[in-house]
PDB file of C-alpha atoms in Angstrom:
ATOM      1  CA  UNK A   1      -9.164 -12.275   7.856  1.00 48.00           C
ATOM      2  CA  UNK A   2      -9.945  -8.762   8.377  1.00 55.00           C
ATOM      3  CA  UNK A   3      -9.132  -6.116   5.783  1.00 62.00           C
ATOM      4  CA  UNK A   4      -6.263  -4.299   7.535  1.00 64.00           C
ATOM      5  CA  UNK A   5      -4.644  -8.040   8.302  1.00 72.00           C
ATOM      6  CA  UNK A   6      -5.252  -9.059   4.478  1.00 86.00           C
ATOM      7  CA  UNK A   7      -3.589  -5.698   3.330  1.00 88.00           C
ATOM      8  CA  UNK A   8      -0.767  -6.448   6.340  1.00 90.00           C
ATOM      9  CA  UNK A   9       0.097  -9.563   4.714  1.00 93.00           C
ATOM     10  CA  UNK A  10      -0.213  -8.069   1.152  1.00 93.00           C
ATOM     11  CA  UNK A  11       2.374  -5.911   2.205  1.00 92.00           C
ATOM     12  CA  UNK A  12       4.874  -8.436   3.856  1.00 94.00           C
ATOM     13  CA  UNK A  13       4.780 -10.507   0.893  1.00 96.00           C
ATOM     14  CA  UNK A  14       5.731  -8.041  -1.632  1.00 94.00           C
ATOM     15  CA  UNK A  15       8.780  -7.094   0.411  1.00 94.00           C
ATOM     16  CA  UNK A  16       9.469 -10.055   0.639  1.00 96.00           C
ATOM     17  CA  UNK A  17       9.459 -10.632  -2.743  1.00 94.00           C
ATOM     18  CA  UNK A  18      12.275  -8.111  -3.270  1.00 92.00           C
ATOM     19  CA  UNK A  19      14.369 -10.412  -1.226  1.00 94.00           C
ATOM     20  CA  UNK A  20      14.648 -11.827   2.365  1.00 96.00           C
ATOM     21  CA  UNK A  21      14.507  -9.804   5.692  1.00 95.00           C
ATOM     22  CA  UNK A  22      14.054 -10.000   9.357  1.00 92.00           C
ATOM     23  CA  UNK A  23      11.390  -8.415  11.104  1.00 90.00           C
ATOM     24  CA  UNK A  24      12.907  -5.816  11.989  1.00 88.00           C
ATOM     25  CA  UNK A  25      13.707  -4.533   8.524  1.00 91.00           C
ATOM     26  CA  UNK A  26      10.693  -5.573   7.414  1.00 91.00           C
ATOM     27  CA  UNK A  27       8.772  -3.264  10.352  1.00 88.00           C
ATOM     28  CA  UNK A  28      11.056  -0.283   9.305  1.00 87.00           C
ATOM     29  CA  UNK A  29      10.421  -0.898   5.368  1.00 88.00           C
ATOM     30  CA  UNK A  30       6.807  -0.504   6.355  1.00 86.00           C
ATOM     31  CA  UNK A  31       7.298   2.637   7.911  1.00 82.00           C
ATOM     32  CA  UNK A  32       9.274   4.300   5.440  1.00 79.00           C
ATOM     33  CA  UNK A  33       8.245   2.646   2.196  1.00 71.00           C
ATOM     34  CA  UNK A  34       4.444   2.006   2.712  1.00 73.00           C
ATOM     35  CA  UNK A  35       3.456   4.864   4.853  1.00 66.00           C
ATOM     36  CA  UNK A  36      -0.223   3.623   5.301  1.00 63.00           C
ATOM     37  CA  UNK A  37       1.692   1.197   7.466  1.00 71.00           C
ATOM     38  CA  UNK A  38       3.337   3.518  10.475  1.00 66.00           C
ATOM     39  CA  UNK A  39       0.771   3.271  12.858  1.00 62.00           C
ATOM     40  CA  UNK A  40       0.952  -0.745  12.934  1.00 67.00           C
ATOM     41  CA  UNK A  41       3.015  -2.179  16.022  1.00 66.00           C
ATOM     42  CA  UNK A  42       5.287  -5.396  15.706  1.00 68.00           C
ATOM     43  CA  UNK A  43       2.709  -6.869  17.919  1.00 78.00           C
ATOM     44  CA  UNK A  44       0.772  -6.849  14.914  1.00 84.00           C
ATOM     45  CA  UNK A  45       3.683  -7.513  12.947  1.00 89.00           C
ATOM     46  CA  UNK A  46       4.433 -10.732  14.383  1.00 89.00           C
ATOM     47  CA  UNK A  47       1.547 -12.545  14.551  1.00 92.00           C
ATOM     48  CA  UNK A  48       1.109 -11.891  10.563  1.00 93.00           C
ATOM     49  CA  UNK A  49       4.724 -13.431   9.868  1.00 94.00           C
ATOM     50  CA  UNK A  50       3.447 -16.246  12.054  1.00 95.00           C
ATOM     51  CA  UNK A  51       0.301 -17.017   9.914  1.00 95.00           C
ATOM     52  CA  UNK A  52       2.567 -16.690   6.115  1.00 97.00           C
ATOM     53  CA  UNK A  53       4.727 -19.599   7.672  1.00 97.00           C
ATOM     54  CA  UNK A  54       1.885 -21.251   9.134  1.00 97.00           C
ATOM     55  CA  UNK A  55       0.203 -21.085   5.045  1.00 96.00           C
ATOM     56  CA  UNK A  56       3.524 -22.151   3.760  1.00 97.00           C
ATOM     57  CA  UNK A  57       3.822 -18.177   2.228  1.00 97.00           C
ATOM     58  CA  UNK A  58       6.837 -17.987   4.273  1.00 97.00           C
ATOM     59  CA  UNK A  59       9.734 -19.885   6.323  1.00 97.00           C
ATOM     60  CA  UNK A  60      12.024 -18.788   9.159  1.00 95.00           C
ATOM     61  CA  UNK A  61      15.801 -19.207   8.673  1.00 93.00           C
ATOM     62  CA  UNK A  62      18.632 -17.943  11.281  1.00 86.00           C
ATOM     63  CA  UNK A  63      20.608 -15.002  10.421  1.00 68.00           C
ATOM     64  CA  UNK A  64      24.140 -15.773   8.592  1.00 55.00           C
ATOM     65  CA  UNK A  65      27.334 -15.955  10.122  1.00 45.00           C
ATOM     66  CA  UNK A  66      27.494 -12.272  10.878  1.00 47.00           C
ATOM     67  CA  UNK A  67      24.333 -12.645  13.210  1.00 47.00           C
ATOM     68  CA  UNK A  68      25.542 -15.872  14.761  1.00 45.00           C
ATOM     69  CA  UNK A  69      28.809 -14.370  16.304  1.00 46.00           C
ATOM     70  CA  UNK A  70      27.491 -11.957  18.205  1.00 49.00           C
ATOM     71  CA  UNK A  71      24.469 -13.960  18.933  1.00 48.00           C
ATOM     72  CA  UNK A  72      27.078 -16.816  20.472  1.00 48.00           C
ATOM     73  CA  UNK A  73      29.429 -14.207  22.441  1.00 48.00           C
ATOM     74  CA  UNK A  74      26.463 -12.163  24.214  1.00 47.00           C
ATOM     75  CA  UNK A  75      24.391 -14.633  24.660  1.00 51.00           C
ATOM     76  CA  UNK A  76      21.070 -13.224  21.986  1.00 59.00           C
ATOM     77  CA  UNK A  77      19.013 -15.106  19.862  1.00 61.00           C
ATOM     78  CA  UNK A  78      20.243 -14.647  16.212  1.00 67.00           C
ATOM     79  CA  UNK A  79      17.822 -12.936  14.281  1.00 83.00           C
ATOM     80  CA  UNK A  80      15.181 -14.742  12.307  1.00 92.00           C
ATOM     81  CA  UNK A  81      15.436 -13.654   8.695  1.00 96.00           C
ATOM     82  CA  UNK A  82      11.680 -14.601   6.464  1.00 97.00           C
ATOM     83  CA  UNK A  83      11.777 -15.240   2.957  1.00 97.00           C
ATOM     84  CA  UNK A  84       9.388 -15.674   0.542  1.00 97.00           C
ATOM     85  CA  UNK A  85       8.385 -19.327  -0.592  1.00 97.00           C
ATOM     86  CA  UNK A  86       7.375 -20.586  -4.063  1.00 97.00           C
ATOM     87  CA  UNK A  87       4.375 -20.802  -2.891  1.00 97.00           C
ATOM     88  CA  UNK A  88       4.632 -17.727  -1.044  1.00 97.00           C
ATOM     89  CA  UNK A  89       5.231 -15.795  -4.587  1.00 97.00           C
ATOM     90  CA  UNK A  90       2.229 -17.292  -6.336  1.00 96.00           C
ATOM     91  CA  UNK A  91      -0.022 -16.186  -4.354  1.00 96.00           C
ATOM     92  CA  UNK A  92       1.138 -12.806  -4.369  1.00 96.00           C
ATOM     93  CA  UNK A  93       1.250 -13.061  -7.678  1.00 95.00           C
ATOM     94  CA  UNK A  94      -2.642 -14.165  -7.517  1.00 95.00           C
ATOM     95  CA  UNK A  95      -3.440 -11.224  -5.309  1.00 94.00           C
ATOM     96  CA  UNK A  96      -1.231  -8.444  -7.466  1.00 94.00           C
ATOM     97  CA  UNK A  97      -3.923  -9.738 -10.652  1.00 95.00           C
ATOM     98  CA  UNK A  98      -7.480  -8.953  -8.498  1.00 93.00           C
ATOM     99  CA  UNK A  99      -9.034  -5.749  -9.422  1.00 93.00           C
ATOM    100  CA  UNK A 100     -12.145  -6.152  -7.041  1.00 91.00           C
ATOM    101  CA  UNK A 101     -13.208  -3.015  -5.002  1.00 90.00           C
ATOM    102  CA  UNK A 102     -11.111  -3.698  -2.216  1.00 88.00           C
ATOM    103  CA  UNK A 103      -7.964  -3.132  -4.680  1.00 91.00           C
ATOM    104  CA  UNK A 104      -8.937   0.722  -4.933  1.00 90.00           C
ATOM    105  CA  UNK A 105     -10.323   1.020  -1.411  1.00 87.00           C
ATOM    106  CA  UNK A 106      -8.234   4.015   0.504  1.00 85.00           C
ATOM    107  CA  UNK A 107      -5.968   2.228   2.636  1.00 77.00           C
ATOM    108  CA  UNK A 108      -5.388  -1.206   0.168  1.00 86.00           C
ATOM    109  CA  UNK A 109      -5.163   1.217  -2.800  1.00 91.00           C
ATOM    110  CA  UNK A 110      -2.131   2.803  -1.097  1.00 88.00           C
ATOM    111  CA  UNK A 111      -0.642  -0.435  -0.705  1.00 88.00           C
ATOM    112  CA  UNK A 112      -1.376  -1.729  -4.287  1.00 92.00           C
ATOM    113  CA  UNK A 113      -0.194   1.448  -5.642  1.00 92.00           C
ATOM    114  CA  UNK A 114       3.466   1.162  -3.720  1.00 90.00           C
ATOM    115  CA  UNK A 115       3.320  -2.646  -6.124  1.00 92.00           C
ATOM    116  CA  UNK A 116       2.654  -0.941  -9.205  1.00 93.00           C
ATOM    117  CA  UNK A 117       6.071  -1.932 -10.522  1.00 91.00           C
ATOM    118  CA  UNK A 118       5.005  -5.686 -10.326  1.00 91.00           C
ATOM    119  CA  UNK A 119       1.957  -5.664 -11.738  1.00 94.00           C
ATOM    120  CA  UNK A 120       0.603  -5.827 -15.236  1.00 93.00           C
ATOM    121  CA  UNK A 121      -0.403  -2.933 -17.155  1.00 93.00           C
ATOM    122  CA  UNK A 122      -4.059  -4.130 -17.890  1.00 94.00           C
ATOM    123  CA  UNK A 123      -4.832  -4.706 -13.867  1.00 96.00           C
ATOM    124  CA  UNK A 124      -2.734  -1.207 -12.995  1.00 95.00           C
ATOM    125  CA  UNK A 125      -5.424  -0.148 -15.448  1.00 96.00           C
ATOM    126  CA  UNK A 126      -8.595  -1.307 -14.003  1.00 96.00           C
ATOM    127  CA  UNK A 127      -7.739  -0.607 -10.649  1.00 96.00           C
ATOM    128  CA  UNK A 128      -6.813   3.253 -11.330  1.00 97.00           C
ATOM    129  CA  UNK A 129     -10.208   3.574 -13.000  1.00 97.00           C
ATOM    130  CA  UNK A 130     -11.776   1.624  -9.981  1.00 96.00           C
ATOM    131  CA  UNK A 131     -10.361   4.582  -7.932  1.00 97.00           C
ATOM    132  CA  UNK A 132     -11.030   7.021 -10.069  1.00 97.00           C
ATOM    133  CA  UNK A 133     -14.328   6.101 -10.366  1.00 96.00           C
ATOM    134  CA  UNK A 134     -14.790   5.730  -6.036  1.00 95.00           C
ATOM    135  CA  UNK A 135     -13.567   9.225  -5.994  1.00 97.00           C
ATOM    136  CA  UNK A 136     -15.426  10.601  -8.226  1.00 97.00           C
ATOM    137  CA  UNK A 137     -18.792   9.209  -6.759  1.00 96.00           C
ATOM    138  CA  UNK A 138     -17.039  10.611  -3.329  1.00 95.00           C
ATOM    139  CA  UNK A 139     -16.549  13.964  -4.524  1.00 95.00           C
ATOM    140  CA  UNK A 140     -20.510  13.889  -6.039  1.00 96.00           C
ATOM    141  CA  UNK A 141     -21.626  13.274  -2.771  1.00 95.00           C
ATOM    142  CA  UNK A 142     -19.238  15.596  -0.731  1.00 94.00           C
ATOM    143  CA  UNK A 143     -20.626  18.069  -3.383  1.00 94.00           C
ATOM    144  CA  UNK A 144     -24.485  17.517  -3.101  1.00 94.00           C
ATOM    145  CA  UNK A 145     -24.194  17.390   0.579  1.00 92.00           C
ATOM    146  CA  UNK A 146     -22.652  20.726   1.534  1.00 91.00           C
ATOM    147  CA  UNK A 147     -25.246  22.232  -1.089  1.00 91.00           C
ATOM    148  CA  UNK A 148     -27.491  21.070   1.342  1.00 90.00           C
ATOM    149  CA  UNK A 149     -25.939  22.427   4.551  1.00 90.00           C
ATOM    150  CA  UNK A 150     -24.153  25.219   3.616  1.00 87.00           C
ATOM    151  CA  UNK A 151     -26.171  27.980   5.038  1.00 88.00           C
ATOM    152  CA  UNK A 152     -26.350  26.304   8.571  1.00 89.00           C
ATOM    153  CA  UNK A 153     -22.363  25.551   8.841  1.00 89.00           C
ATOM    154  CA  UNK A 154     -20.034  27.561  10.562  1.00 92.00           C
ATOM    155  CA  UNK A 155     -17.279  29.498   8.208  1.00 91.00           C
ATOM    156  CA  UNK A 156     -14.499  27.138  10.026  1.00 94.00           C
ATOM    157  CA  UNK A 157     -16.710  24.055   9.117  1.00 92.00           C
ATOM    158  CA  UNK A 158     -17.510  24.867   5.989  1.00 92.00           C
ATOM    159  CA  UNK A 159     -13.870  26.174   5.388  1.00 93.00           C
ATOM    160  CA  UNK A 160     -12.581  22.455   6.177  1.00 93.00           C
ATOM    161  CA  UNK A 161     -15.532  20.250   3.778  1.00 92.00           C
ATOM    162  CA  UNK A 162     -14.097  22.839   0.795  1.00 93.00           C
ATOM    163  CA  UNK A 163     -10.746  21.515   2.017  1.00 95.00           C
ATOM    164  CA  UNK A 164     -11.870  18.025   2.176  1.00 94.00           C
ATOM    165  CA  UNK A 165     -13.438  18.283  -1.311  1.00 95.00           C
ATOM    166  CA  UNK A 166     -10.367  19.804  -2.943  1.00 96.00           C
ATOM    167  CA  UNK A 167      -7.510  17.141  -1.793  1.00 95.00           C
ATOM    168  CA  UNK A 168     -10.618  14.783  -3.868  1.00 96.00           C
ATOM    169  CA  UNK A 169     -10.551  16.833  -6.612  1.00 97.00           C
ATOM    170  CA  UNK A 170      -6.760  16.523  -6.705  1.00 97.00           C
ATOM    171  CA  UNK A 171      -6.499  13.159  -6.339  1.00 96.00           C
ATOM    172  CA  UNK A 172      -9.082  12.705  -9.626  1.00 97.00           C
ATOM    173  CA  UNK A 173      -6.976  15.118 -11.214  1.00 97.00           C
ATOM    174  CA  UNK A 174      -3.757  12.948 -10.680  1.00 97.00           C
ATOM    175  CA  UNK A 175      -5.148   9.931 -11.570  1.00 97.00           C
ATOM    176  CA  UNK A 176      -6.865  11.600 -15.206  1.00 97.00           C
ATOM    177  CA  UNK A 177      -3.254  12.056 -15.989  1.00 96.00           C
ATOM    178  CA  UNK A 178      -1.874   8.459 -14.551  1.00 96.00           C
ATOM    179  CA  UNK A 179      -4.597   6.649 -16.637  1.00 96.00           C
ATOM    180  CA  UNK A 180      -3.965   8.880 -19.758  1.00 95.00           C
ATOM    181  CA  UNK A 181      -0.303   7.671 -19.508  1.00 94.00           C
ATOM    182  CA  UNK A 182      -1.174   3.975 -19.296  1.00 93.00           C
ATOM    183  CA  UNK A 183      -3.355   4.181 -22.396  1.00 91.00           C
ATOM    184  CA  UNK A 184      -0.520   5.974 -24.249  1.00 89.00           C
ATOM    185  CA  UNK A 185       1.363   3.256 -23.296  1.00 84.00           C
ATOM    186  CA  UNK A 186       3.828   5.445 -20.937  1.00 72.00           C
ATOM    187  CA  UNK A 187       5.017   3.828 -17.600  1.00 60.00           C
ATOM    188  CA  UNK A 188       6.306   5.574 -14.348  1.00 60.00           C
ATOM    189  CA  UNK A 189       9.104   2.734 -15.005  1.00 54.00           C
ATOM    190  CA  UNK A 190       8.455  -0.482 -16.281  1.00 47.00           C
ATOM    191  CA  UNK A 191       8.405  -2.749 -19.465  1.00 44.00           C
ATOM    192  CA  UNK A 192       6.147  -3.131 -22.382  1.00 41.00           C
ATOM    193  CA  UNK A 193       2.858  -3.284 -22.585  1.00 37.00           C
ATOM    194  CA  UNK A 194       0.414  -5.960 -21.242  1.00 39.00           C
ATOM    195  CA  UNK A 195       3.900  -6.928 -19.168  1.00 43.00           C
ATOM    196  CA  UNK A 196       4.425  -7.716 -15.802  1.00 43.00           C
ATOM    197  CA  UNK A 197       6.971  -4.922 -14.438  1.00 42.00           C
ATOM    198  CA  UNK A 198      10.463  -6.526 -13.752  1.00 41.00           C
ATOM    199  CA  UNK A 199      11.324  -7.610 -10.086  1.00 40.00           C
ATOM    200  CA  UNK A 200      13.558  -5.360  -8.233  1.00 37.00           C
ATOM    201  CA  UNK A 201      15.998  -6.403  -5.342  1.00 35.00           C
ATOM    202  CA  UNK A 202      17.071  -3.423  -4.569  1.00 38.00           C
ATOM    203  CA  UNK A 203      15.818  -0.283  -3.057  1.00 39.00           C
ATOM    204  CA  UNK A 204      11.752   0.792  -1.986  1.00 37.00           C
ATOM    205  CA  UNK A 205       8.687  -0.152  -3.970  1.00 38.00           C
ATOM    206  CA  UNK A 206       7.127   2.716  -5.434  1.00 38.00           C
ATOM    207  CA  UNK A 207       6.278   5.932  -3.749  1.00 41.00           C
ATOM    208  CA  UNK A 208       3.220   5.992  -2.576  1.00 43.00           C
ATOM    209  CA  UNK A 209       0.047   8.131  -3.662  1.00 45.00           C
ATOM    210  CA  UNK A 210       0.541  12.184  -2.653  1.00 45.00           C
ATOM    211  CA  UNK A 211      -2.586  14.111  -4.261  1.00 42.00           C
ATOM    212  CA  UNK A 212      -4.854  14.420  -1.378  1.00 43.00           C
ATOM    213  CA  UNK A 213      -2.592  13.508   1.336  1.00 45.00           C
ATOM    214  CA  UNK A 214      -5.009  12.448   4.472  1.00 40.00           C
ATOM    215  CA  UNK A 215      -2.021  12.065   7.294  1.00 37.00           C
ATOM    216  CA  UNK A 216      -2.360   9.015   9.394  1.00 39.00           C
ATOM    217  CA  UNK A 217      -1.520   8.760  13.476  1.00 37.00           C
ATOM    218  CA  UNK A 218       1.669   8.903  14.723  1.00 39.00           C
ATOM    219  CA  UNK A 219       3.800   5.524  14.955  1.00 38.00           C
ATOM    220  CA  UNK A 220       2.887   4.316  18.456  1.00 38.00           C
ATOM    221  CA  UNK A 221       6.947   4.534  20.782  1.00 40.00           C
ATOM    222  CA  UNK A 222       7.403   0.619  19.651  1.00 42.00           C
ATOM    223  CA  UNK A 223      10.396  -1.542  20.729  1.00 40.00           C
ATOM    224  CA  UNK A 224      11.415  -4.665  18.945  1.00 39.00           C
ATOM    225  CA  UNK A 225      10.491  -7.721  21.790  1.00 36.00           C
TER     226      UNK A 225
END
């Protein structure tokens, strides 16, 4: 599985969790709620809902009775809804508690972050000070290496590294003050501590990381097949 499947599927399944949806939705929740996700097509899409069922993550169901009426008078296919099995949930569940690298990784991080609300205090913890730490070796680097080439860059070039360095910087700043909430034992929203946030079934995850905004491509001129 490659990483921008495994955090595709990540994704789906913590939707899902919220409560069942066809692909449609699910496509435009990605787009809206998880921006990381606008540039991939349902003909990535699909294929991924394919594999959950195949694992037993997920299982197709027709629409209700207010997709099969129209569906019987025109003629259409009623819409498959997915929802999330038992099964499906544990191993979310499993993949909310890792705190390995990949978990504070820029793209995955985005994703994990927009699941904060499910997940446990201690693991919000160590993956905020994975990031932190990533950046912070990032922004060391960025620094050391425009010491270097300073004098030979061009005032545009050099004008866009200081940019690149500061959305860093704010970023590390941000997450100083996230991480100094957790310890005090303040959530964005959620329970006590050492508690797993409680489930929502309505409404988008949580908003996704701003400090340091990179903006991704445009969403490709899709059409649902």
């Amino acid at each position: 599985m490659s990483r921008r499947s495994g955090i595709l599927e990540f994704a789906v399944l913590g939707l899902l969790r919220e409560a069942p949806m066809h692909g449609y939705e699910l496509r435009k929740r990605l787009n809206t709620s998880l921006g990381v996700f606008r540039a991939f097509s349902y003909g990535t899409l699909y294929p991924c809902l394919k594999t959950l069922v195949a694992s037993g993550w997920l299982i197709e169901e027709s629409g209700g009775a207010q997709d099969d009426a129209p569906a019987a008078l025109t003629g259409r296919r009623a819409k498959i809804v997915y929802r999330l099995t038992a099964e499906g949930k544990e191993h979310f569940e499993e993949l909310l508690s890792q705190t390995g690298p990949d978990a504070y990784e820029d793209e995955h991080f985005a994703a994990r972050f927009a699941f904060f609300g499910q997940t446990s205090r201690d693991v919000r913890m160590r993956v905020l000070e994975g990031r932190r730490s990533r950046l912070e070796e990032r922004l060391e680097k960025m620094r050391a290496s425009l010491a270097r080439t300073r004098e030979r860059l061009d005032d545009y070039t050099l004008e866009l590294q200081r940019h690149g360095m500061e959305s860093v910087e704010r970023e590390v700043r941000w997450l100083n003050e996230l991480i100094e909430s957790e310890r005090a034992g303040r959530d964005l929203k959620g329970p006590a501590h050492g508690e797993p946030a409680r489930d929502t079934t309505e409404g988008a995850p949580g908003a996704l990381p701003r400090p340091g905004d990179t903006p991704g491509p445009a969403a490709p001129g899709d059409t649902a097949t």
